[in-house]
């Protein structure tokens, strides 16, 4: 599988890929430091906007104006069976994510460019699929050569950690207050990155 050399990714190329892919989506893209073995807690810190990007790079936060001191992780919420007013916990985060492989993560980053989590979202771009896939690879290359990918999406999910975007239906485990949400968490030894799209249907 083709990958982008992490040493070739800088602030300019990464931020440009983020803006181009997600500027028309209702999105949350942010990265925080990986500080402990239990990365669920690090992901929660990013959701709560409690930590800055370790490199000072700029993501996207289309929901920033809606968060409150009582709900710093908004729009992310506890599972539906829990009290929606209580604060999120690391377990709330980790229990709704499943690991996927790198190829599935590349496709998922492209499916997240609009609501519905489908590669049909790419029709609005003028670039070829391979050019867009290179942008997704640029986003992942920030996290180095060794990282894991996790998602709440179960579109065509198989037991080998792959997602099949040719499936007729997509599913997901809700993580937000909006009608639909789909996301990717990238975990390296030093950083955790979140890429999320919401659809307020």
PDB file of N, CA, C and O in Angstrom, residues 63-130:
ATOM      1  N   UNK A  63     -18.196  23.329  15.852  1.00  0.00           N
ATOM      2  CA  UNK A  63     -19.136  23.255  16.973  1.00  0.00           C
ATOM      3  C   UNK A  63     -18.678  24.075  18.168  1.00  0.00           C
ATOM      4  O   UNK A  63     -19.321  24.073  19.216  1.00  0.00           O
ATOM      5  N   UNK A  64     -17.577  24.799  18.030  1.00  0.00           N
ATOM      6  CA  UNK A  64     -16.963  25.492  19.165  1.00  0.00           C
ATOM      7  C   UNK A  64     -17.929  26.449  19.865  1.00  0.00           C
ATOM      8  O   UNK A  64     -17.954  26.541  21.097  1.00  0.00           O
ATOM      9  N   UNK A  65     -18.744  27.155  19.103  1.00  0.00           N
ATOM     10  CA  UNK A  65     -19.625  28.155  19.707  1.00  0.00           C
ATOM     11  C   UNK A  65     -20.752  27.541  20.523  1.00  0.00           C
ATOM     12  O   UNK A  65     -21.403  28.236  21.300  1.00  0.00           O
ATOM     13  N   UNK A  66     -20.981  26.245  20.378  1.00  0.00           N
ATOM     14  CA  UNK A  66     -22.092  25.603  21.069  1.00  0.00           C
ATOM     15  C   UNK A  66     -21.682  24.929  22.375  1.00  0.00           C
ATOM     16  O   UNK A  66     -22.543  24.498  23.139  1.00  0.00           O
ATOM     17  N   UNK A  67     -20.403  24.833  22.632  1.00  0.00           N
ATOM     18  CA  UNK A  67     -19.976  24.178  23.868  1.00  0.00           C
ATOM     19  C   UNK A  67     -20.121  25.142  25.038  1.00  0.00           C
ATOM     20  O   UNK A  67     -20.155  26.364  24.877  1.00  0.00           O
ATOM     21  N   UNK A  68     -20.241  24.584  26.254  1.00  0.00           N
ATOM     22  CA  UNK A  68     -20.408  25.380  27.464  1.00  0.00           C
ATOM     23  C   UNK A  68     -19.478  24.840  28.538  1.00  0.00           C
ATOM     24  O   UNK A  68     -18.975  23.716  28.425  1.00  0.00           O
ATOM     25  N   UNK A  69     -19.240  25.601  29.611  1.00  0.00           N
ATOM     26  CA  UNK A  69     -18.412  25.078  30.702  1.00  0.00           C
ATOM     27  C   UNK A  69     -18.964  23.777  31.286  1.00  0.00           C
ATOM     28  O   UNK A  69     -18.210  22.917  31.737  1.00  0.00           O
ATOM     29  N   UNK A  70     -20.289  23.630  31.258  1.00  0.00           N
ATOM     30  CA  UNK A  70     -20.892  22.407  31.797  1.00  0.00           C
ATOM     31  C   UNK A  70     -20.765  21.236  30.831  1.00  0.00           C
ATOM     32  O   UNK A  70     -20.853  20.077  31.243  1.00  0.00           O
ATOM     33  N   UNK A  71     -20.565  21.527  29.548  1.00  0.00           N
ATOM     34  CA  UNK A  71     -20.440  20.478  28.533  1.00  0.00           C
ATOM     35  C   UNK A  71     -19.263  20.798  27.621  1.00  0.00           C
ATOM     36  O   UNK A  71     -19.433  21.122  26.449  1.00  0.00           O
ATOM     37  N   UNK A  72     -18.046  20.728  28.165  1.00  0.00           N
ATOM     38  CA  UNK A  72     -16.874  21.129  27.373  1.00  0.00           C
ATOM     39  C   UNK A  72     -16.600  20.225  26.177  1.00  0.00           C
ATOM     40  O   UNK A  72     -15.912  20.639  25.246  1.00  0.00           O
ATOM     41  N   UNK A  73     -17.111  18.995  26.203  1.00  0.00           N
ATOM     42  CA  UNK A  73     -16.872  18.070  25.100  1.00  0.00           C
ATOM     43  C   UNK A  73     -17.959  18.142  24.027  1.00  0.00           C
ATOM     44  O   UNK A  73     -17.910  17.388  23.061  1.00  0.00           O
ATOM     45  N   UNK A  74     -18.934  19.043  24.196  1.00  0.00           N
ATOM     46  CA  UNK A  74     -20.000  19.126  23.208  1.00  0.00           C
ATOM     47  C   UNK A  74     -19.408  19.285  21.811  1.00  0.00           C
ATOM     48  O   UNK A  74     -18.456  20.041  21.631  1.00  0.00           O
ATOM     49  N   UNK A  75     -19.924  18.561  20.820  1.00  0.00           N
ATOM     50  CA  UNK A  75     -21.169  17.788  20.789  1.00  0.00           C
ATOM     51  C   UNK A  75     -21.035  16.329  21.182  1.00  0.00           C
ATOM     52  O   UNK A  75     -21.993  15.569  21.057  1.00  0.00           O
ATOM     53  N   UNK A  76     -19.853  15.923  21.637  1.00  0.00           N
ATOM     54  CA  UNK A  76     -19.685  14.528  22.043  1.00  0.00           C
ATOM     55  C   UNK A  76     -20.444  14.288  23.350  1.00  0.00           C
ATOM     56  O   UNK A  76     -20.446  15.126  24.239  1.00  0.00           O
ATOM     57  N   UNK A  77     -21.076  13.125  23.462  1.00  0.00           N
ATOM     58  CA  UNK A  77     -21.945  12.864  24.592  1.00  0.00           C
ATOM     59  C   UNK A  77     -21.727  11.448  25.117  1.00  0.00           C
ATOM     60  O   UNK A  77     -21.152  10.591  24.439  1.00  0.00           O
ATOM     61  N   UNK A  78     -22.209  11.177  26.333  1.00  0.00           N
ATOM     62  CA  UNK A  78     -22.164   9.807  26.852  1.00  0.00           C
ATOM     63  C   UNK A  78     -23.069   8.899  26.023  1.00  0.00           C
ATOM     64  O   UNK A  78     -23.882   9.379  25.233  1.00  0.00           O
ATOM     65  N   UNK A  79     -22.964   7.583  26.217  1.00  0.00           N
ATOM     66  CA  UNK A  79     -23.883   6.672  25.515  1.00  0.00           C
ATOM     67  C   UNK A  79     -25.336   7.018  25.822  1.00  0.00           C
ATOM     68  O   UNK A  79     -25.649   7.596  26.863  1.00  0.00           O
ATOM     69  N   UNK A  80     -26.236   6.652  24.918  1.00  0.00           N
ATOM     70  CA  UNK A  80     -27.631   7.059  25.053  1.00  0.00           C
ATOM     71  C   UNK A  80     -28.304   6.533  26.317  1.00  0.00           C
ATOM     72  O   UNK A  80     -29.235   7.146  26.829  1.00  0.00           O
ATOM     73  N   UNK A  81     -27.862   5.406  26.829  1.00  0.00           N
ATOM     74  CA  UNK A  81     -28.474   4.866  28.045  1.00  0.00           C
ATOM     75  C   UNK A  81     -28.014   5.612  29.295  1.00  0.00           C
ATOM     76  O   UNK A  81     -28.580   5.439  30.364  1.00  0.00           O
ATOM     77  N   UNK A  82     -26.988   6.445  29.156  1.00  0.00           N
ATOM     78  CA  UNK A  82     -26.466   7.211  30.287  1.00  0.00           C
ATOM     79  C   UNK A  82     -27.177   8.560  30.375  1.00  0.00           C
ATOM     80  O   UNK A  82     -27.830   9.003  29.436  1.00  0.00           O
ATOM     81  N   UNK A  83     -27.036   9.220  31.501  1.00  0.00           N
ATOM     82  CA  UNK A  83     -27.565  10.567  31.680  1.00  0.00           C
ATOM     83  C   UNK A  83     -26.841  11.503  30.703  1.00  0.00           C
ATOM     84  O   UNK A  83     -25.625  11.666  30.790  1.00  0.00           O
ATOM     85  N   UNK A  84     -27.547  12.106  29.757  1.00  0.00           N
ATOM     86  CA  UNK A  84     -26.873  12.939  28.755  1.00  0.00           C
ATOM     87  C   UNK A  84     -26.226  14.187  29.348  1.00  0.00           C
ATOM     88  O   UNK A  84     -25.406  14.829  28.696  1.00  0.00           O
ATOM     89  N   UNK A  85     -26.572  14.530  30.584  1.00  0.00           N
ATOM     90  CA  UNK A  85     -26.020  15.730  31.208  1.00  0.00           C
ATOM     91  C   UNK A  85     -24.718  15.465  31.952  1.00  0.00           C
ATOM     92  O   UNK A  85     -24.038  16.406  32.368  1.00  0.00           O
ATOM     93  N   UNK A  86     -24.399  14.193  32.175  1.00  0.00           N
ATOM     94  CA  UNK A  86     -23.170  13.940  32.917  1.00  0.00           C
ATOM     95  C   UNK A  86     -21.955  14.107  32.024  1.00  0.00           C
ATOM     96  O   UNK A  86     -22.038  14.024  30.805  1.00  0.00           O
ATOM     97  N   UNK A  87     -20.812  14.364  32.628  1.00  0.00           N
ATOM     98  CA  UNK A  87     -19.577  14.551  31.870  1.00  0.00           C
ATOM     99  C   UNK A  87     -19.144  13.227  31.239  1.00  0.00           C
ATOM    100  O   UNK A  87     -19.345  12.148  31.800  1.00  0.00           O
ATOM    101  N   UNK A  88     -18.549  13.331  30.070  1.00  0.00           N
ATOM    102  CA  UNK A  88     -17.969  12.165  29.418  1.00  0.00           C
ATOM    103  C   UNK A  88     -16.842  11.583  30.255  1.00  0.00           C
ATOM    104  O   UNK A  88     -16.156  12.308  30.975  1.00  0.00           O
ATOM    105  N   UNK A  89     -16.629  10.291  30.136  1.00  0.00           N
ATOM    106  CA  UNK A  89     -15.493   9.623  30.770  1.00  0.00           C
ATOM    107  C   UNK A  89     -14.635   8.981  29.680  1.00  0.00           C
ATOM    108  O   UNK A  89     -15.116   8.748  28.562  1.00  0.00           O
ATOM    109  N   UNK A  90     -13.379   8.664  29.986  1.00  0.00           N
ATOM    110  CA  UNK A  90     -12.564   7.949  28.997  1.00  0.00           C
ATOM    111  C   UNK A  90     -13.209   6.641  28.548  1.00  0.00           C
ATOM    112  O   UNK A  90     -13.149   6.298  27.357  1.00  0.00           O
ATOM    113  N   UNK A  91     -13.855   5.926  29.463  1.00  0.00           N
ATOM    114  CA  UNK A  91     -14.509   4.666  29.092  1.00  0.00           C
ATOM    115  C   UNK A  91     -15.643   4.910  28.096  1.00  0.00           C
ATOM    116  O   UNK A  91     -15.857   4.104  27.182  1.00  0.00           O
ATOM    117  N   UNK A  92     -16.375   6.008  28.250  1.00  0.00           N
ATOM    118  CA  UNK A  92     -17.432   6.351  27.297  1.00  0.00           C
ATOM    119  C   UNK A  92     -16.873   6.451  25.883  1.00  0.00           C
ATOM    120  O   UNK A  92     -17.535   6.087  24.914  1.00  0.00           O
ATOM    121  N   UNK A  93     -15.666   6.981  25.780  1.00  0.00           N
ATOM    122  CA  UNK A  93     -15.028   7.164  24.481  1.00  0.00           C
ATOM    123  C   UNK A  93     -14.576   5.818  23.915  1.00  0.00           C
ATOM    124  O   UNK A  93     -14.971   5.407  22.818  1.00  0.00           O
ATOM    125  N   UNK A  94     -13.755   5.119  24.671  1.00  0.00           N
ATOM    126  CA  UNK A  94     -13.137   3.894  24.170  1.00  0.00           C
ATOM    127  C   UNK A  94     -14.094   2.769  23.876  1.00  0.00           C
ATOM    128  O   UNK A  94     -13.883   1.998  22.931  1.00  0.00           O
ATOM    129  N   UNK A  95     -15.153   2.673  24.643  1.00  0.00           N
ATOM    130  CA  UNK A  95     -16.084   1.558  24.470  1.00  0.00           C
ATOM    131  C   UNK A  95     -16.894   1.648  23.183  1.00  0.00           C
ATOM    132  O   UNK A  95     -17.521   0.669  22.775  1.00  0.00           O
ATOM    133  N   UNK A  96     -16.888   2.812  22.533  1.00  0.00           N
ATOM    134  CA  UNK A  96     -17.674   2.957  21.301  1.00  0.00           C
ATOM    135  C   UNK A  96     -16.797   3.021  20.050  1.00  0.00           C
ATOM    136  O   UNK A  96     -17.290   3.334  18.964  1.00  0.00           O
ATOM    137  N   UNK A  97     -15.516   2.697  20.206  1.00  0.00           N
ATOM    138  CA  UNK A  97     -14.597   2.712  19.076  1.00  0.00           C
ATOM    139  C   UNK A  97     -14.100   1.304  18.781  1.00  0.00           C
ATOM    140  O   UNK A  97     -13.953   0.486  19.686  1.00  0.00           O
ATOM    141  N   UNK A  98     -13.830   1.045  17.504  1.00  0.00           N
ATOM    142  CA  UNK A  98     -13.235  -0.234  17.094  1.00  0.00           C
ATOM    143  C   UNK A  98     -12.062   0.058  16.177  1.00  0.00           C
ATOM    144  O   UNK A  98     -12.055   1.053  15.440  1.00  0.00           O
ATOM    145  N   UNK A  99     -11.054  -0.815  16.225  1.00  0.00           N
ATOM    146  CA  UNK A  99      -9.855  -0.593  15.418  1.00  0.00           C
ATOM    147  C   UNK A  99     -10.083  -0.998  13.968  1.00  0.00           C
ATOM    148  O   UNK A  99     -10.748  -2.002  13.685  1.00  0.00           O
ATOM    149  N   UNK A 100      -9.525  -0.198  13.045  1.00  0.00           N
ATOM    150  CA  UNK A 100      -9.570  -0.505  11.622  1.00  0.00           C
ATOM    151  C   UNK A 100      -8.173  -0.388  11.036  1.00  0.00           C
ATOM    152  O   UNK A 100      -7.275   0.183  11.652  1.00  0.00           O
ATOM    153  N   UNK A 101      -7.998  -0.936   9.836  1.00  0.00           N
ATOM    154  CA  UNK A 101      -6.679  -0.894   9.215  1.00  0.00           C
ATOM    155  C   UNK A 101      -6.450   0.441   8.497  1.00  0.00           C
ATOM    156  O   UNK A 101      -7.356   1.268   8.367  1.00  0.00           O
ATOM    157  N   UNK A 102      -5.214   0.641   8.038  1.00  0.00           N
ATOM    158  CA  UNK A 102      -4.832   1.924   7.450  1.00  0.00           C
ATOM    159  C   UNK A 102      -5.590   2.219   6.163  1.00  0.00           C
ATOM    160  O   UNK A 102      -6.011   3.358   5.932  1.00  0.00           O
ATOM    161  N   UNK A 103      -5.774   1.213   5.304  1.00  0.00           N
ATOM    162  CA  UNK A 103      -6.494   1.443   4.049  1.00  0.00           C
ATOM    163  C   UNK A 103      -7.926   1.885   4.329  1.00  0.00           C
ATOM    164  O   UNK A 103      -8.451   2.790   3.670  1.00  0.00           O
ATOM    165  N   UNK A 104      -8.571   1.263   5.311  1.00  0.00           N
ATOM    166  CA  UNK A 104      -9.928   1.663   5.679  1.00  0.00           C
ATOM    167  C   UNK A 104      -9.939   3.073   6.240  1.00  0.00           C
ATOM    168  O   UNK A 104     -10.868   3.850   5.985  1.00  0.00           O
ATOM    169  N   UNK A 105      -8.901   3.428   6.994  1.00  0.00           N
ATOM    170  CA  UNK A 105      -8.817   4.779   7.556  1.00  0.00           C
ATOM    171  C   UNK A 105      -8.671   5.817   6.451  1.00  0.00           C
ATOM    172  O   UNK A 105      -9.274   6.894   6.522  1.00  0.00           O
ATOM    173  N   UNK A 106      -7.894   5.521   5.421  1.00  0.00           N
ATOM    174  CA  UNK A 106      -7.759   6.444   4.291  1.00  0.00           C
ATOM    175  C   UNK A 106      -9.121   6.681   3.635  1.00  0.00           C
ATOM    176  O   UNK A 106      -9.506   7.824   3.372  1.00  0.00           O
ATOM    177  N   UNK A 107      -9.844   5.595   3.367  1.00  0.00           N
ATOM    178  CA  UNK A 107     -11.168   5.736   2.758  1.00  0.00           C
ATOM    179  C   UNK A 107     -12.131   6.465   3.683  1.00  0.00           C
ATOM    180  O   UNK A 107     -12.953   7.276   3.226  1.00  0.00           O
ATOM    181  N   UNK A 108     -12.042   6.193   4.971  1.00  0.00           N
ATOM    182  CA  UNK A 108     -12.930   6.855   5.921  1.00  0.00           C
ATOM    183  C   UNK A 108     -12.676   8.357   5.951  1.00  0.00           C
ATOM    184  O   UNK A 108     -13.625   9.156   6.002  1.00  0.00           O
ATOM    185  N   UNK A 109     -11.426   8.775   5.915  1.00  0.00           N
ATOM    186  CA  UNK A 109     -11.123  10.207   5.881  1.00  0.00           C
ATOM    187  C   UNK A 109     -11.785  10.884   4.681  1.00  0.00           C
ATOM    188  O   UNK A 109     -12.225  12.028   4.766  1.00  0.00           O
ATOM    189  N   UNK A 110     -11.887  10.170   3.573  1.00  0.00           N
ATOM    190  CA  UNK A 110     -12.545  10.730   2.393  1.00  0.00           C
ATOM    191  C   UNK A 110     -14.062  10.692   2.530  1.00  0.00           C
ATOM    192  O   UNK A 110     -14.760  11.615   2.123  1.00  0.00           O
ATOM    193  N   UNK A 111     -14.588   9.644   3.135  1.00  0.00           N
ATOM    194  CA  UNK A 111     -16.038   9.548   3.350  1.00  0.00           C
ATOM    195  C   UNK A 111     -16.523  10.616   4.323  1.00  0.00           C
ATOM    196  O   UNK A 111     -17.682  11.035   4.275  1.00  0.00           O
ATOM    197  N   UNK A 112     -15.649  11.078   5.206  1.00  0.00           N
ATOM    198  CA  UNK A 112     -16.013  12.078   6.208  1.00  0.00           C
ATOM    199  C   UNK A 112     -16.090  13.494   5.642  1.00  0.00           C
ATOM    200  O   UNK A 112     -16.381  14.426   6.391  1.00  0.00           O
ATOM    201  N   UNK A 113     -15.864  13.656   4.340  1.00  0.00           N
ATOM    202  CA  UNK A 113     -15.878  15.002   3.762  1.00  0.00           C
ATOM    203  C   UNK A 113     -17.278  15.601   3.678  1.00  0.00           C
ATOM    204  O   UNK A 113     -17.430  16.771   3.290  1.00  0.00           O
ATOM    205  N   UNK A 114     -18.295  14.835   4.039  1.00  0.00           N
ATOM    206  CA  UNK A 114     -19.658  15.355   4.130  1.00  0.00           C
ATOM    207  C   UNK A 114     -20.484  14.355   4.930  1.00  0.00           C
ATOM    208  O   UNK A 114     -20.000  13.288   5.295  1.00  0.00           O
ATOM    209  N   UNK A 115     -21.735  14.688   5.212  1.00  0.00           N
ATOM    210  CA  UNK A 115     -22.591  13.788   5.967  1.00  0.00           C
ATOM    211  C   UNK A 115     -22.896  12.520   5.189  1.00  0.00           C
ATOM    212  O   UNK A 115     -22.746  12.452   3.970  1.00  0.00           O
ATOM    213  N   UNK A 116     -23.318  11.489   5.894  1.00  0.00           N
ATOM    214  CA  UNK A 116     -23.686  10.238   5.257  1.00  0.00           C
ATOM    215  C   UNK A 116     -22.585   9.214   5.169  1.00  0.00           C
ATOM    216  O   UNK A 116     -22.834   8.054   4.886  1.00  0.00           O
ATOM    217  N   UNK A 117     -21.332   9.642   5.389  1.00  0.00           N
ATOM    218  CA  UNK A 117     -20.176   8.741   5.441  1.00  0.00           C
ATOM    219  C   UNK A 117     -20.118   7.804   4.234  1.00  0.00           C
ATOM    220  O   UNK A 117     -20.185   6.591   4.357  1.00  0.00           O
ATOM    221  N   UNK A 118     -19.996   8.399   3.052  1.00  0.00           N
ATOM    222  CA  UNK A 118     -19.924   7.613   1.829  1.00  0.00           C
ATOM    223  C   UNK A 118     -18.890   8.215   0.888  1.00  0.00           C
ATOM    224  O   UNK A 118     -18.664   9.438   0.894  1.00  0.00           O
ATOM    225  N   UNK A 119     -18.274   7.375   0.082  1.00  0.00           N
ATOM    226  CA  UNK A 119     -17.313   7.872  -0.893  1.00  0.00           C
ATOM    227  C   UNK A 119     -18.002   8.621  -2.033  1.00  0.00           C
ATOM    228  O   UNK A 119     -17.337   9.286  -2.825  1.00  0.00           O
ATOM    229  N   UNK A 120     -19.318   8.560  -2.104  1.00  0.00           N
ATOM    230  CA  UNK A 120     -20.044   9.375  -3.091  1.00  0.00           C
ATOM    231  C   UNK A 120     -19.898  10.866  -2.784  1.00  0.00           C
ATOM    232  O   UNK A 120     -20.130  11.711  -3.652  1.00  0.00           O
ATOM    233  N   UNK A 121     -19.494  11.187  -1.552  1.00  0.00           N
ATOM    234  CA  UNK A 121     -19.252  12.593  -1.199  1.00  0.00           C
ATOM    235  C   UNK A 121     -18.158  13.213  -2.053  1.00  0.00           C
ATOM    236  O   UNK A 121     -18.066  14.441  -2.161  1.00  0.00           O
ATOM    237  N   UNK A 122     -17.317  12.387  -2.653  1.00  0.00           N
ATOM    238  CA  UNK A 122     -16.174  12.909  -3.413  1.00  0.00           C
ATOM    239  C   UNK A 122     -16.583  13.508  -4.749  1.00  0.00           C
ATOM    240  O   UNK A 122     -15.765  14.147  -5.415  1.00  0.00           O
ATOM    241  N   UNK A 123     -17.834  13.337  -5.168  1.00  0.00           N
ATOM    242  CA  UNK A 123     -18.270  13.856  -6.461  1.00  0.00           C
ATOM    243  C   UNK A 123     -18.148  15.373  -6.549  1.00  0.00           C
ATOM    244  O   UNK A 123     -18.048  15.930  -7.641  1.00  0.00           O
ATOM    245  N   UNK A 124     -18.171  16.043  -5.407  1.00  0.00           N
ATOM    246  CA  UNK A 124     -18.120  17.514  -5.455  1.00  0.00           C
ATOM    247  C   UNK A 124     -16.703  18.049  -5.670  1.00  0.00           C
ATOM    248  O   UNK A 124     -16.520  19.229  -5.929  1.00  0.00           O
ATOM    249  N   UNK A 125     -15.704  17.182  -5.565  1.00  0.00           N
ATOM    250  CA  UNK A 125     -14.321  17.613  -5.757  1.00  0.00           C
ATOM    251  C   UNK A 125     -13.923  17.514  -7.228  1.00  0.00           C
ATOM    252  O   UNK A 125     -14.413  16.652  -7.958  1.00  0.00           O
ATOM    253  N   UNK A 126     -13.026  18.380  -7.645  1.00  0.00           N
ATOM    254  CA  UNK A 126     -12.530  18.325  -9.021  1.00  0.00           C
ATOM    255  C   UNK A 126     -11.329  17.387  -9.154  1.00  0.00           C
ATOM    256  O   UNK A 126     -11.010  16.946 -10.258  1.00  0.00           O
ATOM    257  N   UNK A 127     -10.679  17.066  -8.043  1.00  0.00           N
ATOM    258  CA  UNK A 127      -9.513  16.183  -8.089  1.00  0.00           C
ATOM    259  C   UNK A 127      -9.937  14.726  -8.323  1.00  0.00           C
ATOM    260  O   UNK A 127     -11.064  14.337  -8.030  1.00  0.00           O
ATOM    261  N   UNK A 128      -9.005  13.938  -8.819  1.00  0.00           N
ATOM    262  CA  UNK A 128      -9.248  12.510  -8.994  1.00  0.00           C
ATOM    263  C   UNK A 128      -9.266  11.820  -7.637  1.00  0.00           C
ATOM    264  O   UNK A 128      -8.806  12.378  -6.629  1.00  0.00           O
ATOM    265  N   UNK A 129      -9.768  10.589  -7.624  1.00  0.00           N
ATOM    266  CA  UNK A 129      -9.790   9.821  -6.381  1.00  0.00           C
ATOM    267  C   UNK A 129      -8.376   9.654  -5.827  1.00  0.00           C
ATOM    268  O   UNK A 129      -8.163   9.781  -4.615  1.00  0.00           O
ATOM    269  N   UNK A 130      -7.408   9.390  -6.701  1.00  0.00           N
ATOM    270  CA  UNK A 130      -6.039   9.190  -6.223  1.00  0.00           C
ATOM    271  C   UNK A 130      -5.454  10.471  -5.641  1.00  0.00           C
ATOM    272  O   UNK A 130      -4.711  10.428  -4.650  1.00  0.00           O
TER     273      UNK A 130
END
